[in-house]
Tab-separated table of C-alpha atoms in Angstrom:
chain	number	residue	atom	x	y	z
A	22	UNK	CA	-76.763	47.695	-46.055
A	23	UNK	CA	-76.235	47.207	-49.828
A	24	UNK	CA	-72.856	46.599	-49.306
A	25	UNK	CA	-73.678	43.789	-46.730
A	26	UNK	CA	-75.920	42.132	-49.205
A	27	UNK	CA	-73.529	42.009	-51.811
A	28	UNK	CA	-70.833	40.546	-49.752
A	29	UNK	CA	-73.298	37.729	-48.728
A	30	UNK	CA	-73.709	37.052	-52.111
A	31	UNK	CA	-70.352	36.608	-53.404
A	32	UNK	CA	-69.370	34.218	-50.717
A	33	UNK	CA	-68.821	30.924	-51.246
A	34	UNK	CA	-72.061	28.699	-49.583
A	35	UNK	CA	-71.372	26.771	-46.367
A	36	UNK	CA	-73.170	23.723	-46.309
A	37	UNK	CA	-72.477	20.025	-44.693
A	38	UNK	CA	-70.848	17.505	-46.725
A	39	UNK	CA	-71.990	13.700	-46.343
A	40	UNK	CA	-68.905	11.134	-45.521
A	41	UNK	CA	-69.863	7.546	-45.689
A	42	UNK	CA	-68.277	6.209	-42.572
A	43	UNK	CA	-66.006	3.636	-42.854
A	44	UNK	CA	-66.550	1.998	-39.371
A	45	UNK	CA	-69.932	1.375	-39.700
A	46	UNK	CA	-71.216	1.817	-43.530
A	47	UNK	CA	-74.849	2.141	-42.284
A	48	UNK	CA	-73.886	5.417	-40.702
A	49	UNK	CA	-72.683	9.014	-42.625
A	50	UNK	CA	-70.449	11.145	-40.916
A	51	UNK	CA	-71.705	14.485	-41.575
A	52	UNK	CA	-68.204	17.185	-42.226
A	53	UNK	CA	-68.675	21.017	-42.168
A	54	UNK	CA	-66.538	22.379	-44.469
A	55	UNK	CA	-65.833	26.581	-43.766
A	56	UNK	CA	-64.484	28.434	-46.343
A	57	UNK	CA	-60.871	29.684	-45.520
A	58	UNK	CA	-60.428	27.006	-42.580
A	59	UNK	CA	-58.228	24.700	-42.772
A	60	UNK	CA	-59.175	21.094	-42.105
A	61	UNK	CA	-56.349	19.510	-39.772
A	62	UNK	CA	-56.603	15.384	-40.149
A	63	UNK	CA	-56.187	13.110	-36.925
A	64	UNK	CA	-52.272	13.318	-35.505
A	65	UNK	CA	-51.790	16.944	-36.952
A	66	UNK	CA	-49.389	19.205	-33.809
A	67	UNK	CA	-48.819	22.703	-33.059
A	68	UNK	CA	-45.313	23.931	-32.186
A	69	UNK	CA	-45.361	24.699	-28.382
A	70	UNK	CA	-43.172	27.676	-27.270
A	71	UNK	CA	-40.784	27.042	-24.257
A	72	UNK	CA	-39.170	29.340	-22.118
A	73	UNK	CA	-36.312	29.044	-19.718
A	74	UNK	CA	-37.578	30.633	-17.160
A	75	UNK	CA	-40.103	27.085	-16.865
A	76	UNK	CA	-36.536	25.203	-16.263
A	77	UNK	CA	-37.108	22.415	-13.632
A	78	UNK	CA	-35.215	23.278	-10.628
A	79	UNK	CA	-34.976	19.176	-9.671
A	80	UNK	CA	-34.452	16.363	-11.893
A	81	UNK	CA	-38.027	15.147	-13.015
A	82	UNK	CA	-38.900	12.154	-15.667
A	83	UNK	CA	-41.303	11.602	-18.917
A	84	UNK	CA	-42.874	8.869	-20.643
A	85	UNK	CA	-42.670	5.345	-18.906
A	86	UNK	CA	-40.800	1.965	-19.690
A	87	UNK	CA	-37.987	1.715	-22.048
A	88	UNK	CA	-39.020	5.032	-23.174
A	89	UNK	CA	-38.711	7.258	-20.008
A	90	UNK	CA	-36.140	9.665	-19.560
A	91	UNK	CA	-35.195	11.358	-16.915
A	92	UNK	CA	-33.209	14.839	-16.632
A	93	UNK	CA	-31.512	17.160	-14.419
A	94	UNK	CA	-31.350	20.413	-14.081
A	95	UNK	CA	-28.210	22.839	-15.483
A	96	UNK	CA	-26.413	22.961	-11.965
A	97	UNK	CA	-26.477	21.745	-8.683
A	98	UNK	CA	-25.548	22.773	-5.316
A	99	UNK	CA	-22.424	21.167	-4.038
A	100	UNK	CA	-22.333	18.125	-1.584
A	101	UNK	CA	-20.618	18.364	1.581
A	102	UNK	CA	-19.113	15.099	2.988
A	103	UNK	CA	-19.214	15.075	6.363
A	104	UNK	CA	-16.735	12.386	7.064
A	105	UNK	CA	-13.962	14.368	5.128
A	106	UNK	CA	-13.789	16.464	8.812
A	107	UNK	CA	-13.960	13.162	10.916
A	108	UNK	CA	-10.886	11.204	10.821
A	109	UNK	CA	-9.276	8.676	13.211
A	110	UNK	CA	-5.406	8.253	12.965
A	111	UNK	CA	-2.508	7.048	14.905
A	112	UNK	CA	0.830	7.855	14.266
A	113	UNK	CA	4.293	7.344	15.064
A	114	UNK	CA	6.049	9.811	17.046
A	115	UNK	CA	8.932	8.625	18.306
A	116	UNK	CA	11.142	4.840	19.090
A	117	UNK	CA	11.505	5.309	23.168
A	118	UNK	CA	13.319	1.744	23.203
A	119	UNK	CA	15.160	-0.020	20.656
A	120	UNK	CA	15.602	2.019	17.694
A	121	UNK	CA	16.083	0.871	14.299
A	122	UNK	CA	18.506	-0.858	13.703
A	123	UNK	CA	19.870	-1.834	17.294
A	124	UNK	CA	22.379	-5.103	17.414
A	125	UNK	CA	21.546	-8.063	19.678
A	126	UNK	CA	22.335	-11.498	20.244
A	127	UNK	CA	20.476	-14.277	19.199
A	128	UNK	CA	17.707	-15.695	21.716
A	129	UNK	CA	17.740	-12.447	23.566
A	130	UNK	CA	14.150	-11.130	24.766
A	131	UNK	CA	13.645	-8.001	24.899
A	132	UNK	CA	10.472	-4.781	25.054
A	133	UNK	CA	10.226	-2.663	22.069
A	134	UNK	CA	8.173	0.821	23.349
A	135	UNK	CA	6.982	2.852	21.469
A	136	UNK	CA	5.417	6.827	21.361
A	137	UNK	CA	2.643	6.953	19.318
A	138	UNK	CA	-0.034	10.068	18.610
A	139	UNK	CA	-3.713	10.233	18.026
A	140	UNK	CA	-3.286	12.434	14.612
A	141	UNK	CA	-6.736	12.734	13.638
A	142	UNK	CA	-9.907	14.859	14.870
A	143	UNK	CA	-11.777	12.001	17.039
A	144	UNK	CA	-11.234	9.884	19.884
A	145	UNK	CA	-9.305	6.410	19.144
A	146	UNK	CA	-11.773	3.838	19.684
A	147	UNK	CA	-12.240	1.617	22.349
A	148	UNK	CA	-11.378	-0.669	23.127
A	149	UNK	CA	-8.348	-0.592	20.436
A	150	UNK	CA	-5.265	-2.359	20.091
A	151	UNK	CA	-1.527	-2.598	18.268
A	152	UNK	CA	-1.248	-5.229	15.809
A	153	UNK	CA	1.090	-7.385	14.268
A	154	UNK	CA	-0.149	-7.436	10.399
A	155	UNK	CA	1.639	-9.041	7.619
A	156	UNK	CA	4.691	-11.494	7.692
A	157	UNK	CA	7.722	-10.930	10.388
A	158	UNK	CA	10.985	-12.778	11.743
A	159	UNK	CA	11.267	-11.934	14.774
A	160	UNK	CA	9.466	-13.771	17.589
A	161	UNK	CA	6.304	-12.540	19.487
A	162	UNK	CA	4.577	-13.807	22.274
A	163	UNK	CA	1.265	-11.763	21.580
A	164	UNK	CA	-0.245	-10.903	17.907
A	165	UNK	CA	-2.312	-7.773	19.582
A	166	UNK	CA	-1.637	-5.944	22.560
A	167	UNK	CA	-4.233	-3.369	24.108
A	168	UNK	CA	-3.618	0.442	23.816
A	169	UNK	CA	-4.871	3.509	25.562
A	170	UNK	CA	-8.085	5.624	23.932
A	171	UNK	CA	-6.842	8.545	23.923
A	172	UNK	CA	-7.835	11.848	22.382
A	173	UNK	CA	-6.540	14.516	19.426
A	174	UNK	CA	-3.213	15.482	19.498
A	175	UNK	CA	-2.624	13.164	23.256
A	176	UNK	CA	0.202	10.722	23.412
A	177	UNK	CA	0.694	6.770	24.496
A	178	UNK	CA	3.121	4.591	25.054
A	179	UNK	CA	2.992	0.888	23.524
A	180	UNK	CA	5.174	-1.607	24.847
A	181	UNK	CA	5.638	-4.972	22.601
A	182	UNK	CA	7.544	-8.258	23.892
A	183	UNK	CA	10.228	-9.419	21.016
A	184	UNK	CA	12.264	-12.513	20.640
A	185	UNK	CA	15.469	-12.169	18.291
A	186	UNK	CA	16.330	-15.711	16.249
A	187	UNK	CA	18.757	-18.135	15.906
A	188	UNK	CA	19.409	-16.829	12.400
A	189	UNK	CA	21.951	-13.791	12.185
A	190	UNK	CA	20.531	-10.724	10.121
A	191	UNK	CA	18.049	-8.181	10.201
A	192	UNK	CA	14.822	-9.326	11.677
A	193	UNK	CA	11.607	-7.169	11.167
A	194	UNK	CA	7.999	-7.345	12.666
A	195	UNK	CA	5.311	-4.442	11.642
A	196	UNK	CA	2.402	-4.029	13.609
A	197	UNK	CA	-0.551	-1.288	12.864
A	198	UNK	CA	-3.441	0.621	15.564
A	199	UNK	CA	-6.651	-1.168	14.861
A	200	UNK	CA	-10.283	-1.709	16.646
A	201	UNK	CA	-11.712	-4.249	18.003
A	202	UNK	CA	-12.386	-5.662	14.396
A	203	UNK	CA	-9.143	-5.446	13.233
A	204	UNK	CA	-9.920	-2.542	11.258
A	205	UNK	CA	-6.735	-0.171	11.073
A	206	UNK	CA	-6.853	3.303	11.657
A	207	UNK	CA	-2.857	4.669	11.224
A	208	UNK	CA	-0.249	3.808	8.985
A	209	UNK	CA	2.260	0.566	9.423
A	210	UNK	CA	5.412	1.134	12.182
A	211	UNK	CA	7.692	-1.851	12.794
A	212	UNK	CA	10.380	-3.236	14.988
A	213	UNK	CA	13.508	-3.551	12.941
A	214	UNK	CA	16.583	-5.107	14.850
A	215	UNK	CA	20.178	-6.700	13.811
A	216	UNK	CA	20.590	-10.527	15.019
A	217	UNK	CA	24.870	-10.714	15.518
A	218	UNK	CA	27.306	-12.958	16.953
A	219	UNK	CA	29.193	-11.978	20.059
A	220	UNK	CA	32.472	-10.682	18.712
A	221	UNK	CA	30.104	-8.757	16.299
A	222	UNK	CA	28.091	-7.039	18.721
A	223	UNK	CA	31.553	-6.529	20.892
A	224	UNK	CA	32.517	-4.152	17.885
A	225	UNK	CA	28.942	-2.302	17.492
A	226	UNK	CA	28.324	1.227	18.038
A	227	UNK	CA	24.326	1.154	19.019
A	228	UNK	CA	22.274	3.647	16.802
A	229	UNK	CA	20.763	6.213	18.714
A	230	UNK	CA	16.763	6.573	19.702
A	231	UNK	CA	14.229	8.148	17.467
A	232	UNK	CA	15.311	7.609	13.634
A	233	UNK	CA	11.608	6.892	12.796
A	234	UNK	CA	9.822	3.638	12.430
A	235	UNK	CA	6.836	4.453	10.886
A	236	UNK	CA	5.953	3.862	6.765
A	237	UNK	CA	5.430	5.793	4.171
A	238	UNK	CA	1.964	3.687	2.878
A	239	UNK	CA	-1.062	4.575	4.958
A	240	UNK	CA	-2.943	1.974	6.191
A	241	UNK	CA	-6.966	2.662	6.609
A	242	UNK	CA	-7.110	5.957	6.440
């Protein structure tokens, strides 16, 4: 108990300090001062410890206006595009008439046939169509003609009506599968024939059936 009252004794009084306050000077802020406490002033902060185990696990925003930002967590699961498995494609499989590269006379009419192959994992659309896209020589009597739907890995046979021209040469026309829209869905294939005179084509070995046809470019795919 002695020990108590000298302790008491040789601490430093607490007692309320008077502040004149400087919003309204008819007023006194009254301040308790305590000894060994430190008085923290308006705007003081504490460090806040994070750990990462309170990681968002989806992106989430802070602050607003020009100020906001906005973050993401480390990693992500990975997307799956579904189209990447759905694909419609026609290709070239083989010339049935007319190969590359055949010799005829000028003014002769004639059907270019090919094989094509649905290529891809769905249906061909319908109703869909082969197309004459981009410049050609020799003379047609329909831009489009209608083609089978048919399914994967199924086969159809196209037949196009040609003209050859007065002009001697080689005349080409490239045509392309494509909807109703004129979307394509395959890669270019073209007729490709040899315009000669008579004595010429006299002289002409014919190149045989199924040297291709079909380019190298895809085409909407």
């Amino acid at each position: 108990e002695d020990g108590l009252v000298a302790q008491l004794k040789t601490s430093p009084p607490f007692s309320p300090s008077l502040v004149p306050n400087s919003r309204s000077p008819s007023h006194t802020r009254i301040t308790l001062a305590s000894p060994g406490i430190p008085r923290l002033n308006r705007g003081s902060s504490f460090p806040v410890a994070t750990s990462a185990s309170t990681a968002p696990s989806s992106p989430f925003s802070v602050g607003s206006g020009s100020a906001k930002a906005s973050f993401s967590p480390a990693s992500s699961p990975p997307s799956f595009h579904s189209h990447d498995a759905f694909i419609v494609r026609c290709s070239f499989d083989n010339d049935v008439t007319i190969p590359d590269g055949t010799p005829l006379p000028a003014g002769t009419r004639f059907v270019k046939t090919w094989q094509l192959v649905n290529s891809g994992t769905l249906p061909w659309p319908s109703p869909c169509y082969l197309s004459k896209v981009g410049q050609g020589s020799l003379l047609i009597s329909l831009p489009r003609v209608p083609m089978q739907s048919v399914r994967p890995g199924e086969k159809v046979l196209v037949n196009v009506e040609f003209t050859t021209p007065a002009v001697l040469g080689v005349h080409r026309s490239v045509w392309c599968a494509t909807d109703s829209d004129g979307e394509r869905f395959g890669k270019d294939l073209w007729c490709e024939v040899a315009v000669v005179s008579e004595e010429e084509l006299a002289a002409c070995t014919p190149p045989s059936a199924g040297q291709g046809g079909e380019s190298d470019e895809s085409a909407g795919e």
